[in-house]
Tab-separated table of C-alpha atoms and ligand atoms in Angstrom:
chain	number	residue	atom	x	y	z
J	1	MET	CA	-22.949	8.974	17.931
J	2	VAL	CA	-20.884	5.738	19.001
J	3	SER	CA	-22.726	2.832	17.424
J	4	ASP	CA	-24.485	0.888	20.345
J	5	ASN	CA	-24.712	-3.392	20.205
J	6	GLN	CA	-27.428	-3.338	18.020
J	7	ALA	CA	-25.657	-1.797	15.137
J	8	ILE	CA	-22.065	-3.553	16.023
J	9	VAL	CA	-24.299	-6.929	15.430
J	10	ARG	CA	-26.073	-5.582	11.959
J	11	ALA	CA	-23.055	-5.067	10.999
J	12	ALA	CA	-21.456	-8.252	11.700
J	13	ALA	CA	-23.891	-9.699	9.347
J	14	ALA	CA	-23.847	-7.338	6.683
J	15	LEU	CA	-19.883	-8.589	6.621
J	16	GLU	CA	-21.137	-12.519	6.436
J	17	ALA	CA	-23.606	-11.366	3.677
J	18	GLY	CA	-20.196	-10.213	1.772
J	19	ARG	CA	-20.927	-6.316	2.264
J	20	LEU	CA	-18.626	-3.905	3.270
J	21	VAL	CA	-18.412	-2.305	6.215
J	22	ALA	CA	-16.611	0.793	7.732
J	23	PHE	CA	-15.518	0.490	11.152
J	24	PRO	CA	-13.398	3.132	14.004
J	25	THR	CA	-9.943	1.489	14.515
J	26	GLU	CA	-7.500	3.195	17.188
J	27	THR	CA	-5.019	4.446	13.807
J	28	VAL	CA	-7.896	5.128	11.220
J	29	TYR	CA	-10.897	4.283	10.168
J	30	GLY	CA	-11.094	1.220	8.034
J	31	LEU	CA	-13.469	-0.465	5.104
J	32	GLY	CA	-13.634	-4.289	6.071
J	33	ALA	CA	-15.298	-6.687	3.940
J	34	ASP	CA	-14.986	-10.900	5.003
J	35	ALA	CA	-11.303	-11.602	4.349
J	36	GLU	CA	-12.157	-15.641	3.087
J	37	ASN	CA	-14.541	-13.467	0.371
J	38	PRO	CA	-12.898	-13.237	-2.747
J	39	ASP	CA	-15.726	-10.843	-4.150
J	40	ALA	CA	-16.286	-9.273	-1.083
J	41	VAL	CA	-12.778	-8.442	-1.005
J	42	ALA	CA	-12.986	-7.237	-5.088
J	43	ALA	CA	-15.612	-4.895	-3.910
J	44	ILE	CA	-13.246	-2.931	-0.861
J	45	TYR	CA	-10.735	-1.736	-4.509
J	46	ALA	CA	-13.832	-0.969	-6.573
J	47	LEU	CA	-15.231	1.162	-3.500
J	48	LYS	CA	-11.418	2.804	-3.006
J	49	GLY	CA	-9.918	2.819	-6.209
J	50	ARG	CA	-6.840	0.803	-5.261
J	51	PRO	CA	-5.530	-0.822	-7.816
J	52	ALA	CA	-5.300	-4.241	-7.702
J	53	GLY	CA	-2.337	-6.142	-6.347
J	54	HIS	CA	-1.793	-3.966	-3.465
J	55	PRO	CA	-2.112	-6.338	0.226
J	56	LEU	CA	-5.022	-5.615	2.805
J	57	ILE	CA	-4.177	-5.937	6.289
J	58	VAL	CA	-6.104	-8.770	8.394
J	59	HIS	CA	-8.239	-8.111	10.769
J	60	VAL	CA	-8.670	-10.017	14.260
J	61	PRO	CA	-10.178	-10.769	17.401
J	62	ASP	CA	-8.263	-10.511	20.483
J	63	GLY	CA	-6.843	-14.059	21.541
J	64	ALA	CA	-7.402	-15.336	17.721
J	65	ASP	CA	-5.635	-18.336	16.520
J	66	LEU	CA	-2.810	-16.607	14.062
J	67	SER	CA	-1.714	-20.182	12.924
J	68	TYR	CA	-5.439	-19.406	11.065
J	69	TRP	CA	-3.898	-17.036	9.389
J	70	ALA	CA	-0.266	-17.342	9.171
J	71	ALA	CA	2.040	-20.528	8.191
J	72	VAL	CA	4.901	-19.703	10.095
J	73	ILE	CA	4.375	-18.181	13.582
J	74	PRO	CA	7.928	-16.753	14.676
J	75	ASP	CA	8.853	-16.449	18.424
J	76	GLU	CA	9.434	-12.521	17.801
J	77	ALA	CA	5.851	-12.424	16.003
J	78	ALA	CA	4.182	-14.339	19.666
J	79	ARG	CA	6.107	-11.579	22.007
J	80	LEU	CA	5.187	-8.650	20.049
J	81	ALA	CA	1.455	-9.972	19.645
J	82	ALA	CA	1.902	-10.335	23.498
J	83	ALA	CA	3.316	-7.108	24.540
J	84	PHE	CA	1.099	-5.149	21.622
J	85	TRP	CA	-2.060	-6.547	21.100
J	86	PRO	CA	-5.154	-5.800	20.781
J	87	GLY	CA	-3.072	-2.488	19.528
J	88	PRO	CA	-1.687	-0.235	16.903
J	89	LEU	CA	0.969	-2.983	15.342
J	90	THR	CA	0.625	-5.083	11.985
J	91	MET	CA	2.592	-8.296	11.253
J	92	ILE	CA	3.592	-9.042	8.331
J	93	LEU	CA	4.223	-13.301	8.312
J	94	LYS	CA	3.896	-16.008	5.628
J	95	ARG	CA	0.453	-16.593	5.074
J	96	ALA	CA	-1.554	-20.030	5.300
J	97	ALA	CA	-2.444	-21.849	2.129
J	98	HIS	CA	-6.535	-20.488	2.127
J	99	VAL	CA	-5.606	-16.985	2.365
J	100	PRO	CA	-7.112	-15.409	-0.910
J	101	ALA	CA	-5.087	-13.958	-3.141
J	102	SER	CA	-7.067	-10.343	-3.801
J	103	VAL	CA	-5.800	-10.529	0.410
J	104	THR	CA	-2.168	-10.609	0.121
J	105	GLY	CA	-2.563	-8.329	-3.033
J	106	GLY	CA	-0.712	-12.451	-4.740
J	107	GLN	CA	2.125	-12.664	-1.988
J	108	ASP	CA	3.065	-15.180	-0.294
J	109	THR	CA	2.486	-12.991	2.898
J	110	VAL	CA	-0.343	-11.632	5.098
J	111	GLY	CA	-0.531	-8.320	7.696
J	112	LEU	CA	-2.162	-9.674	10.468
J	113	ARG	CA	-3.205	-6.864	13.187
J	114	CYS	CA	-5.999	-7.002	16.041
J	115	PRO	CA	-6.969	-3.014	17.298
J	116	SER	CA	-7.988	-2.347	20.192
J	117	HIS	CA	-10.529	-0.249	19.435
J	118	PRO	CA	-13.583	-1.765	21.583
J	119	VAL	CA	-16.299	-1.001	18.797
J	120	ALA	CA	-13.616	-3.106	16.536
J	121	GLN	CA	-13.232	-5.794	18.624
J	122	ALA	CA	-16.992	-5.875	19.243
J	123	LEU	CA	-17.100	-6.077	16.052
J	124	LEU	CA	-14.325	-9.049	15.118
J	125	SER	CA	-15.833	-10.771	17.833
J	126	ALA	CA	-19.488	-10.806	16.223
J	127	PHE	CA	-18.297	-11.819	13.345
J	128	ARG	CA	-17.949	-15.315	12.415
J	129	GLY	CA	-18.622	-16.289	16.103
J	130	GLY	CA	-15.099	-14.535	16.263
J	131	LYS	CA	-13.392	-17.269	14.294
J	132	GLY	CA	-13.013	-14.738	10.602
J	133	GLY	CA	-10.251	-12.335	9.652
J	134	VAL	CA	-11.924	-8.706	8.542
J	135	ALA	CA	-9.986	-7.365	5.740
J	136	ALA	CA	-9.676	-3.467	5.674
J	137	PRO	CA	-7.505	-0.815	4.355
J	138	SER	CA	-8.106	2.375	5.359
J	139	ALA	CA	-11.719	3.954	4.635
J	140	ASN	CA	-10.698	6.652	2.109
J	141	ARG	CA	-10.598	6.670	-1.515
J	142	PHE	CA	-6.955	5.726	-2.997
J	143	GLY	CA	-4.357	8.193	-1.960
J	144	HIS	CA	-6.011	10.658	0.379
J	145	VAL	CA	-6.100	11.511	3.903
J	146	SER	CA	-6.880	8.271	6.227
J	147	PRO	CA	-9.983	8.702	8.233
J	148	THR	CA	-10.432	9.660	11.581
J	149	LEU	CA	-13.925	9.952	12.469
J	150	ALA	CA	-17.040	8.696	11.463
J	151	GLN	CA	-18.033	11.779	9.558
J	152	HIS	CA	-14.215	11.711	7.447
J	153	VAL	CA	-15.511	8.301	6.314
J	154	ARG	CA	-18.993	9.861	5.199
J	155	ASP	CA	-17.140	12.721	3.536
J	156	GLU	CA	-15.332	10.041	1.180
J	157	PHE	CA	-18.106	7.711	0.456
J	158	GLY	CA	-21.450	9.560	0.353
J	159	ASN	CA	-24.313	7.417	1.040
J	160	ASP	CA	-22.518	4.947	-2.053
J	161	VAL	CA	-24.906	1.603	-1.502
J	162	ARG	CA	-21.834	-0.834	-1.774
J	163	LEU	CA	-21.211	0.601	1.866
J	164	ALA	CA	-23.264	-1.193	4.197
J	165	ALA	CA	-22.144	0.896	7.382
J	166	VAL	CA	-20.159	3.338	8.553
J	167	LEU	CA	-19.897	2.338	12.514
J	168	ASP	CA	-18.693	5.300	14.827
J	169	GLY	CA	-16.306	5.091	17.457
J	170	GLY	CA	-15.440	8.707	18.102
J	171	GLN	CA	-12.349	10.149	16.802
J	172	SER	CA	-9.472	7.644	16.704
J	173	GLU	CA	-7.496	8.117	19.421
J	174	VAL	CA	-3.705	6.777	17.851
J	175	GLY	CA	-4.085	9.497	14.688
J	176	ILE	CA	-1.710	7.710	11.710
J	177	GLU	CA	-2.169	4.407	10.363
J	178	SER	CA	-0.776	1.376	12.156
J	179	THR	CA	3.040	0.160	12.377
J	180	ILE	CA	4.093	-2.173	9.781
J	181	LEU	CA	6.397	-4.871	10.334
J	182	ASP	CA	7.551	-8.010	8.165
J	183	LEU	CA	8.729	-10.424	10.382
J	184	SER	CA	7.936	-12.551	7.027
J	185	ARG	CA	12.063	-13.148	6.383
J	186	ILE	CA	12.923	-12.296	9.942
J	187	LYS	CA	15.736	-15.756	9.668
J	188	THR	CA	17.600	-13.799	6.511
J	189	HIS	CA	16.578	-10.431	7.017
J	190	GLY	CA	15.423	-9.698	10.098
J	191	PRO	CA	12.597	-7.477	11.509
J	192	VAL	CA	11.595	-4.643	8.717
J	193	LEU	CA	10.310	-1.953	9.469
J	194	LEU	CA	7.903	-1.075	6.203
J	195	ARG	CA	5.667	1.884	7.714
J	196	PRO	CA	6.647	3.713	11.247
J	197	GLY	CA	3.695	4.293	13.906
J	198	ARG	CA	2.439	4.718	17.390
J	199	ILE	CA	4.632	1.636	18.160
J	200	SER	CA	8.232	2.981	17.533
J	201	ALA	CA	11.174	0.225	16.240
J	202	ALA	CA	12.729	1.546	20.267
J	203	ASP	CA	9.278	-0.107	21.251
J	204	ILE	CA	10.008	-3.407	19.246
J	205	ALA	CA	13.321	-3.756	19.936
J	206	ALA	CA	12.751	-3.386	23.397
J	207	VAL	CA	10.673	-6.516	23.348
J	208	ILE	CA	12.622	-8.786	20.628
J	209	GLY	CA	15.886	-7.723	21.255
J	210	LYS	CA	16.492	-6.753	17.730
J	211	ALA	CA	16.193	-3.290	16.312
J	212	PRO	CA	13.842	-3.330	12.979
J	213	VAL	CA	16.443	-2.114	9.437
J	214	GLY	CA	14.125	0.007	6.816
J	215	ALA	CA	12.243	-1.353	4.479
J	216	ASP	CA	14.933	-1.885	1.226
J	217	ALA	CA	14.204	-2.479	-2.731
J	218	ALA	CA	13.616	-6.105	-1.656
J	219	ALA	CA	10.903	-5.964	1.156
J	220	PRO	CA	7.169	-6.333	-0.286
J	221	ARG	CA	5.253	-4.138	-1.432
J	222	ALA	CA	3.307	-1.939	0.895
J	223	SER	CA	0.869	1.160	-0.571
J	224	GLY	CA	1.788	3.220	2.430
J	225	THR	CA	5.233	3.119	1.208
J	226	LEU	CA	4.021	4.910	-2.042
J	227	SER	CA	6.112	8.592	-1.894
J	228	SER	CA	2.906	10.523	-2.662
J	229	HIS	CA	0.210	8.502	-0.315
J	230	TYR	CA	-1.830	9.812	2.405
J	231	ALA	CA	-1.867	13.405	0.567
J	232	PRO	CA	-4.424	16.389	0.823
J	233	ALA	CA	-5.633	18.481	-2.928
J	234	THR	CA	-3.770	21.454	-1.177
J	235	PRO	CA	0.392	21.833	-1.863
J	236	VAL	CA	2.104	20.916	1.540
J	237	VAL	CA	5.062	23.262	2.431
J	238	LEU	CA	6.775	22.039	5.373
J	239	ALA	CA	9.010	24.525	7.030
J	240	THR	CA	11.008	24.778	10.698
J	241	ALA	CA	9.619	26.781	13.580
J	242	PRO	CA	11.898	29.583	12.646
J	243	GLU	CA	11.538	29.432	8.799
J	244	VAL	CA	6.910	30.127	9.817
J	245	ALA	CA	6.523	34.019	10.039
J	246	ALA	CA	9.375	34.913	7.192
J	247	LEU	CA	7.915	32.598	4.674
J	248	CYS	CA	4.360	33.418	5.030
J	249	ALA	CA	5.183	36.912	5.725
J	250	ARG	CA	6.904	36.020	1.898
J	251	LEU	CA	3.125	34.341	0.426
J	252	LYS	CA	0.839	36.636	2.032
J	253	GLU	CA	2.901	39.389	-0.106
J	254	LYS	CA	1.893	37.304	-3.616
J	255	GLY	CA	-1.457	37.673	-2.055
J	256	ARG	CA	-1.385	33.671	-1.389
J	257	ARG	CA	-3.749	32.292	1.011
J	258	ILE	CA	-2.186	30.353	3.411
J	259	ALA	CA	-3.406	27.902	6.093
J	260	ALA	CA	-1.303	26.654	8.514
J	261	ILE	CA	-0.471	23.840	11.397
J	262	HIS	CA	1.795	24.230	13.842
J	263	TYR	CA	2.140	23.776	17.276
J	264	SER	CA	4.353	26.617	18.195
J	265	PRO	CA	2.720	29.681	19.161
J	266	LEU	CA	2.377	32.089	16.733
J	267	SER	CA	2.883	36.021	16.722
J	268	ALA	CA	-0.146	37.877	16.356
J	269	GLU	CA	1.574	39.479	13.112
J	270	THR	CA	2.319	35.941	11.598
J	271	GLN	CA	-1.697	35.143	12.320
J	272	SER	CA	-2.861	38.153	10.364
J	273	PHE	CA	-1.078	36.661	7.310
J	274	LEU	CA	-3.004	33.188	7.562
J	275	PHE	CA	-6.117	32.473	5.941
J	276	SER	CA	-7.111	29.070	8.658
J	277	TRP	CA	-4.933	27.294	10.888
J	278	GLN	CA	-4.777	24.620	13.221
J	279	MET	CA	-2.812	24.503	16.058
J	280	LEU	CA	-1.542	20.699	18.129
J	281	PRO	CA	0.117	20.063	20.924
J	282	VAL	CA	3.538	19.318	20.951
J	283	SER	CA	3.666	15.561	22.142
J	284	ALA	CA	3.650	13.234	19.751
J	285	ALA	CA	0.618	11.305	20.760
J	286	ALA	CA	-1.437	14.266	21.343
J	287	TYR	CA	-0.421	15.631	18.054
J	288	SER	CA	-0.659	12.081	15.610
J	289	HIS	CA	-3.990	12.138	17.280
J	290	GLY	CA	-5.379	15.248	15.884
J	291	PHE	CA	-3.359	15.340	12.800
J	292	TYR	CA	-5.057	13.900	9.743
J	293	ALA	CA	-8.448	16.401	11.465
J	294	ALA	CA	-6.099	18.901	10.729
J	295	MET	CA	-5.242	18.145	7.689
J	296	ARG	CA	-8.936	17.171	6.100
J	297	THR	CA	-10.067	20.523	7.722
J	298	LEU	CA	-7.539	23.290	6.073
J	299	ASP	CA	-7.457	21.140	2.925
J	300	GLY	CA	-11.279	22.312	2.481
J	301	VAL	CA	-11.151	25.968	3.391
J	302	GLY	CA	-9.557	26.529	-0.018
J	303	ALA	CA	-6.205	28.032	0.751
J	304	ASP	CA	-3.792	27.845	-1.992
J	305	VAL	CA	-0.759	25.413	0.445
J	306	ILE	CA	-0.643	24.727	4.011
J	307	VAL	CA	2.550	25.428	5.733
J	308	ILE	CA	3.234	22.652	7.779
J	309	GLU	CA	5.615	23.650	10.969
J	310	ARG	CA	7.866	20.183	11.062
J	311	PRO	CA	7.518	18.645	14.396
J	312	PRO	CA	11.002	17.417	16.885
J	313	GLY	CA	13.283	15.003	16.013
J	314	GLY	CA	13.144	11.519	18.361
J	315	ASP	CA	11.484	8.486	17.774
J	316	ALA	CA	8.444	9.571	19.122
J	317	TRP	CA	8.179	10.926	15.982
J	318	GLU	CA	8.820	8.914	13.469
J	319	GLY	CA	5.411	7.761	12.091
J	320	ILE	CA	4.442	11.876	11.728
J	321	HIS	CA	7.598	12.711	9.863
J	322	ASP	CA	6.639	9.941	7.785
J	323	ARG	CA	3.216	11.054	7.389
J	324	LEU	CA	4.641	14.487	6.654
J	325	ARG	CA	7.081	13.581	3.905
J	326	ARG	CA	4.397	11.713	2.109
J	327	ALA	CA	1.939	14.569	2.532
J	328	ALA	CA	4.593	17.287	0.668
J	329	HIS	CA	5.624	14.885	-2.026
J	330	GLY	CA	3.794	15.957	-4.533
J	331	SER	CA	4.527	19.720	-3.698
J	332	ALA	CA	7.881	19.822	-4.867
J	333	GLY	CA	8.110	22.793	-7.218
J	334	VAL	CA	5.052	24.159	-5.693
J	335	LEU	CA	6.773	26.553	-3.163
J	336	GLU	CA	8.687	28.438	-6.049
J	337	LYS	CA	5.611	28.726	-7.928
J	338	LEU	CA	3.229	30.566	-5.483
J	339	LEU	CA	6.713	33.071	-4.876
J	340	ALA	CA	6.819	33.860	-8.553
W	1	TXA	O1	-3.856	1.122	11.068
W	1	TXA	C1	-3.951	0.796	9.981
W	1	TXA	O2	-2.827	-0.055	9.519
W	1	TXA	C2	-5.328	1.057	9.514
W	1	TXA	C3	-6.046	0.573	10.000
W	1	TXA	C4	-7.860	0.315	9.483
W	1	TXA	O3	-6.150	-0.780	10.546
W	1	TXA	N1	-5.080	0.445	7.672
W	1	TXA	C5	-4.416	0.563	7.167
W	1	TXA	O4	-4.954	-0.171	6.021
W	1	TXA	O5	-3.605	1.410	6.952
W	1	TXA	P1	-4.306	0.079	4.372
W	1	TXA	O6	-4.288	-0.578	3.441
W	1	TXA	O7	-4.797	1.974	4.229
W	1	TXA	O8	-2.641	-0.250	4.544
W	1	TXA	C6	-2.010	-1.131	5.046
W	1	TXA	C7	-0.956	-1.362	4.338
W	1	TXA	C8	-0.500	-1.068	2.673
W	1	TXA	O9	0.564	-0.152	2.152
W	1	TXA	C9	-0.520	-2.435	2.719
W	1	TXA	O10	0.614	-2.924	1.452
W	1	TXA	C10	0.784	-2.823	4.085
W	1	TXA	O11	0.100	-3.106	4.726
W	1	TXA	N2	-0.064	-4.176	3.916
W	1	TXA	C11	-0.641	-5.411	3.622
W	1	TXA	N3	-0.543	-6.427	3.782
W	1	TXA	C12	0.366	-6.433	3.503
W	1	TXA	C13	2.269	-7.524	2.783
W	1	TXA	N4	1.240	-8.702	3.049
W	1	TXA	N5	3.136	-7.279	2.526
W	1	TXA	C14	3.655	-6.153	2.535
W	1	TXA	N6	2.825	-4.857	2.940
W	1	TXA	C15	1.420	-5.267	3.376
W	2	MG	MG1	-4.549	3.548	3.811
């Protein structure tokens, strides 16, 4: 059930007291702490099992004063905030001096995002009377698939007493993490896309008149850019639509238990090879909405492999292809073993 105002006000008080609160956003659920309380921020790392030195995104309410958090606000940042906030865009800017090093990973930049989910907005407005910021990574253990339901967060952390509350906002609408755009070195490097998401490179270019370039080796660290991030425990194999049927037949011949995520209709024969499957819609927005939940469900059925039909190309699918590559990264060589 979606959390009511009373639960949100209690959660804001818990944050003010230095405790951790999980909350829904339109992308994925976040694990929040007062961004200006280093002990509370340290508790996020401990609960997630996340290595220190990975910076966190600071979530701010609609209309927040960016100059409180950022030392430099390029004109492009102001235009992007006007166009896409509240919404699934994170901007990396030069940090203000008072932002704790535990939030920024010791770097001279800070990630800022204003989420659109009404429960997130209500929490951010209640927290310190709308004057604070909530540092929050996705509310999953390090390296796991991000949560898109309150139940996913409970599945990750159980009844851990370190988590004061899990606010419920239903299923996250976007379903994959925010687009991350580095504007901290825009004068020398231009806008740099660190993580693709619902807001695409073309959407950004349309607002600032400059197409973002991809992250290079000199770009700031982002744990979401580790190649093996966002992976289920079950091996993942990607296959093009025409390959899926033959691949499933060969795996079945070897007695493998096959799970599949697909969007094209499957023949009755292919379906008979499958242990479990999830069909997702062919539109990028609807696909990403259901993608992590489908991966979590199939990760729990005890399959030997999750075969994922590669979605179509195109700008709108960039964020999904990025997450698919990461999900499959640790599974290199697995297919040969399963077919041996
Ligand atoms: O949609 C989202 O962004 C979700 C929701 C909860 O807002 N949050 C999220 O947080 O995905 P997390 O920590 O799982 O991923 C945030 C990414 C990390 O890869 C982190 O390294 C990067 O953002 N990041 C944060 N601040 C940064 C900075 N100052 N410079 C470079 N990368 C940064
Ligand atoms: Mg994450």
